[in-house]
mmCIF file of C-alpha atoms in Angstrom:
data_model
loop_
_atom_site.group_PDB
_atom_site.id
_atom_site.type_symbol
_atom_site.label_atom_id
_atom_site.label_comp_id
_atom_site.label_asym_id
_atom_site.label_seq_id
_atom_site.Cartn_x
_atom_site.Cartn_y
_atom_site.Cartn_z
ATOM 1 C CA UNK R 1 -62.831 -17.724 -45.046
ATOM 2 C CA UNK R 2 -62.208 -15.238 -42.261
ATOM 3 C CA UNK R 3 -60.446 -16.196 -38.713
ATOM 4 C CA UNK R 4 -59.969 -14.316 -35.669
ATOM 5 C CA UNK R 5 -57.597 -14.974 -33.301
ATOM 6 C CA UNK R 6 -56.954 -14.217 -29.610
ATOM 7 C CA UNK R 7 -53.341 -13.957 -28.045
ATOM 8 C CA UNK R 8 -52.065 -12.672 -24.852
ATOM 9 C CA UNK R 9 -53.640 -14.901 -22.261
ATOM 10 C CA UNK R 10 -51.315 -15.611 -19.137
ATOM 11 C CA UNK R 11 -51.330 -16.308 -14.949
ATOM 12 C CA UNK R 12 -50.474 -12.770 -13.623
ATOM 13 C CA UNK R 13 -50.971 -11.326 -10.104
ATOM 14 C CA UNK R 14 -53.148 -8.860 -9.100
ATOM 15 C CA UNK R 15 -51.830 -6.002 -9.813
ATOM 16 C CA UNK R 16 -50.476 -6.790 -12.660
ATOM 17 C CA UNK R 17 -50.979 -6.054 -16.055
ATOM 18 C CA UNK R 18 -51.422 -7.993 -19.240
ATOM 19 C CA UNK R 19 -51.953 -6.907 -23.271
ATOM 20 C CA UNK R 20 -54.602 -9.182 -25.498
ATOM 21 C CA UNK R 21 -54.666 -8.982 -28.714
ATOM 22 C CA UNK R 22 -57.433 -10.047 -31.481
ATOM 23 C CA UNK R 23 -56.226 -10.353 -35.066
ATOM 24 C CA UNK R 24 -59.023 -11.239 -38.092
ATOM 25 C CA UNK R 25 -57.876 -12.464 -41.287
ATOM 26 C CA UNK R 26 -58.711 -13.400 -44.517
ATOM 27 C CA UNK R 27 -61.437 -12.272 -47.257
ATOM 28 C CA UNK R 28 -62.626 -9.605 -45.295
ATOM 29 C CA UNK R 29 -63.753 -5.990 -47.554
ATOM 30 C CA UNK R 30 -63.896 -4.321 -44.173
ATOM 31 C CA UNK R 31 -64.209 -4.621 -40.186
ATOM 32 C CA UNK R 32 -66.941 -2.394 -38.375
ATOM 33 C CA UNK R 33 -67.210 -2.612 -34.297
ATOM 34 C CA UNK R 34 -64.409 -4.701 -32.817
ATOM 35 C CA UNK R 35 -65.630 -5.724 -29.177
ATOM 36 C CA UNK R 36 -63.836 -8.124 -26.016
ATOM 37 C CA UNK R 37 -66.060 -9.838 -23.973
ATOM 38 C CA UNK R 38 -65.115 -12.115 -21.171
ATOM 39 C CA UNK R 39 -66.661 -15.585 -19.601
ATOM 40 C CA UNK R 40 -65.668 -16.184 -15.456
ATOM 41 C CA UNK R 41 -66.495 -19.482 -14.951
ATOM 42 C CA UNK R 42 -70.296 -19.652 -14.228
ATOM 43 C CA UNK R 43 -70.894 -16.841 -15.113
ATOM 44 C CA UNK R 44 -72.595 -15.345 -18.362
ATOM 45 C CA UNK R 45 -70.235 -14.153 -21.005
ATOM 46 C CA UNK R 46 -70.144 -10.159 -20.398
ATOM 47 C CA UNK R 47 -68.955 -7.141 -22.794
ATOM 48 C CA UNK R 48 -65.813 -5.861 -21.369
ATOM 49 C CA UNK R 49 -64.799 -3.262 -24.189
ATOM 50 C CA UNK R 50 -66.023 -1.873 -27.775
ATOM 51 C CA UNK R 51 -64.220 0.272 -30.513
ATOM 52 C CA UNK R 52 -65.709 1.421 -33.422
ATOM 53 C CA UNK R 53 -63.578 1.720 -36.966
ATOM 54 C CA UNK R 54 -63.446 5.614 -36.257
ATOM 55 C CA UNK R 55 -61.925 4.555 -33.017
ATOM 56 C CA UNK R 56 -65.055 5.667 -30.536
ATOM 57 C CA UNK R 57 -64.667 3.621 -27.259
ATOM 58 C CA UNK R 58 -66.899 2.158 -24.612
ATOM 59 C CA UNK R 59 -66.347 0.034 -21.361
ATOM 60 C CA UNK R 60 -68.642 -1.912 -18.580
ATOM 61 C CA UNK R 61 -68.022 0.440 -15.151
ATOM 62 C CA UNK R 62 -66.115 -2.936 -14.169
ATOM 63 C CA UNK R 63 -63.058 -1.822 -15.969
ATOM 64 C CA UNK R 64 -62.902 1.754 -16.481
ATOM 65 C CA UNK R 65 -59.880 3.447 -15.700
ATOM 66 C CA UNK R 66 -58.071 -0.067 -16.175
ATOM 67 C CA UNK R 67 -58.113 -1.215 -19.562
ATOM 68 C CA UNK R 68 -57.777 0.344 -22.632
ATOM 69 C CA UNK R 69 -58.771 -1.234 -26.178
ATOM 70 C CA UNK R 70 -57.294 0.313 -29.468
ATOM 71 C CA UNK R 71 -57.097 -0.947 -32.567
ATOM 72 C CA UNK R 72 -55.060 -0.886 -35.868
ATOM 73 C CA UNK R 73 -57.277 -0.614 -39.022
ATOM 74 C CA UNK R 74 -54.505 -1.063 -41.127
ATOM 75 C CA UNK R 75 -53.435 -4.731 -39.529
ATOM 76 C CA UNK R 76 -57.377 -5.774 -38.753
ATOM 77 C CA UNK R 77 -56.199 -5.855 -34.706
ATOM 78 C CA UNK R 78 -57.577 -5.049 -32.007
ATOM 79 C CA UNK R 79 -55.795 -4.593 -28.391
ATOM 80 C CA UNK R 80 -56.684 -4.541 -24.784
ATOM 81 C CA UNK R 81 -54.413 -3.575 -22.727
ATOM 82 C CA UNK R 82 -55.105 -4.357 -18.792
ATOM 83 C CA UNK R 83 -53.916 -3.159 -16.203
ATOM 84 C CA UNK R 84 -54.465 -2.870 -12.576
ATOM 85 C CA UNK R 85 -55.373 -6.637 -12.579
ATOM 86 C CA UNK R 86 -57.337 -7.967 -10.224
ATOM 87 C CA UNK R 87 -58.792 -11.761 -9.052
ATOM 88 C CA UNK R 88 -61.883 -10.938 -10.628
ATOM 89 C CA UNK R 89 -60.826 -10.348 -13.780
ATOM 90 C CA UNK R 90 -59.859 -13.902 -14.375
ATOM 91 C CA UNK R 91 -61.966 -15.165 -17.262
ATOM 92 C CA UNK R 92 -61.852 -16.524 -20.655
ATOM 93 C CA UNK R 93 -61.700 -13.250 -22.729
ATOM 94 C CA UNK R 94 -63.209 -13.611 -26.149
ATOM 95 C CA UNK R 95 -62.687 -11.417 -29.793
ATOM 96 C CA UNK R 96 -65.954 -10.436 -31.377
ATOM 97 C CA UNK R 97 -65.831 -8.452 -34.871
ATOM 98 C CA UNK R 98 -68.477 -7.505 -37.015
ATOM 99 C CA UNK R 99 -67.427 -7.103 -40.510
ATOM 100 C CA UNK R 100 -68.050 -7.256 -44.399
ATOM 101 C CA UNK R 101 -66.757 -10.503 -46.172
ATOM 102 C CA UNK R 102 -67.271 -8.595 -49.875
ATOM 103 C CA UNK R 103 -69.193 -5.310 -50.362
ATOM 104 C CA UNK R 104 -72.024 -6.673 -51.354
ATOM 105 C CA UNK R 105 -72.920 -8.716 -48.201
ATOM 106 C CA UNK R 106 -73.951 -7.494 -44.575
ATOM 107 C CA UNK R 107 -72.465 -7.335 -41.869
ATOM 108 C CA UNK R 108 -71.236 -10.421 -39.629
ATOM 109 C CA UNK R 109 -70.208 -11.470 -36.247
ATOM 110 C CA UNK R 110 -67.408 -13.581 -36.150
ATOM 111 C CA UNK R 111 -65.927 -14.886 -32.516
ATOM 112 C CA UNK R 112 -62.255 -15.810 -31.514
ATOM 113 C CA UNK R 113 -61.424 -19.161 -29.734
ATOM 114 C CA UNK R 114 -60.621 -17.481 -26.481
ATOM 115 C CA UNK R 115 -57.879 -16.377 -24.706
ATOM 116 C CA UNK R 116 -57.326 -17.110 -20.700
ATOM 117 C CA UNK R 117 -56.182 -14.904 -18.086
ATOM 118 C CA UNK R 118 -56.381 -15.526 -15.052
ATOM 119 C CA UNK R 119 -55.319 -13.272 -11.941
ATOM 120 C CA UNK R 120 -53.778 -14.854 -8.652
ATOM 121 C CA UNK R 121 -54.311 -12.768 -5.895
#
């Protein structure tokens, strides 16, 4: 079985800053792209931020220059650390992770419950 986990949600002002973090656990043989996307309410769940397991990065134009995502391989975590907060940022920010259960399957997507943060302006 393999869980992911979000932490790090909170009510922050604008501003602010806040750190997420996205732990996956359990039989896992190894972890490929780790992405964060978010959900505003009614609105479409979006890609905020992708590493890769050589640690290449990509962001939506939304957040550049704001957040940062990182990872430890070692720990099978991921990180986004935000800052620079603003109202529209609020959302339910979701953990994707694409990895190997045992080395001779494929590669899966696995999701985290979510994680809220939401901004007060």
């Amino acid at each position: 079985q393999v869980q992911v986990v979000e932490s790090g949600g909170d009510l922050v002002q604008a501003g602010g800053s806040l750190r997420l973090s996205c732990a996956a656990s359990g039989s896992i043989f190894s972890v490929n792209v780790m992405r964060w996307f978010r959900q505003a309410p009614g609105k479409q769940r979006e890609l905020v931020a992708t590493i890769t397991s050589t640690g290449s990065t990509n962001y939506a134009d939304s957040v550049k220059g704001r957040f940062t995502v990182s990872r430890d391989n070692a720990k099978n975590t991921m990180y986004l650390q935000m800052n620079s907060l603003k109202p529209e940022d609020t959302a339910v920010y979701y953990c994707n992770v694409l990895l190997r259960r045992r080395s001779d399957l494929g590669t899966e997507a696995y999701w985290g419950q979510g994680t809220q943060v939401t901004v007060s302006s």
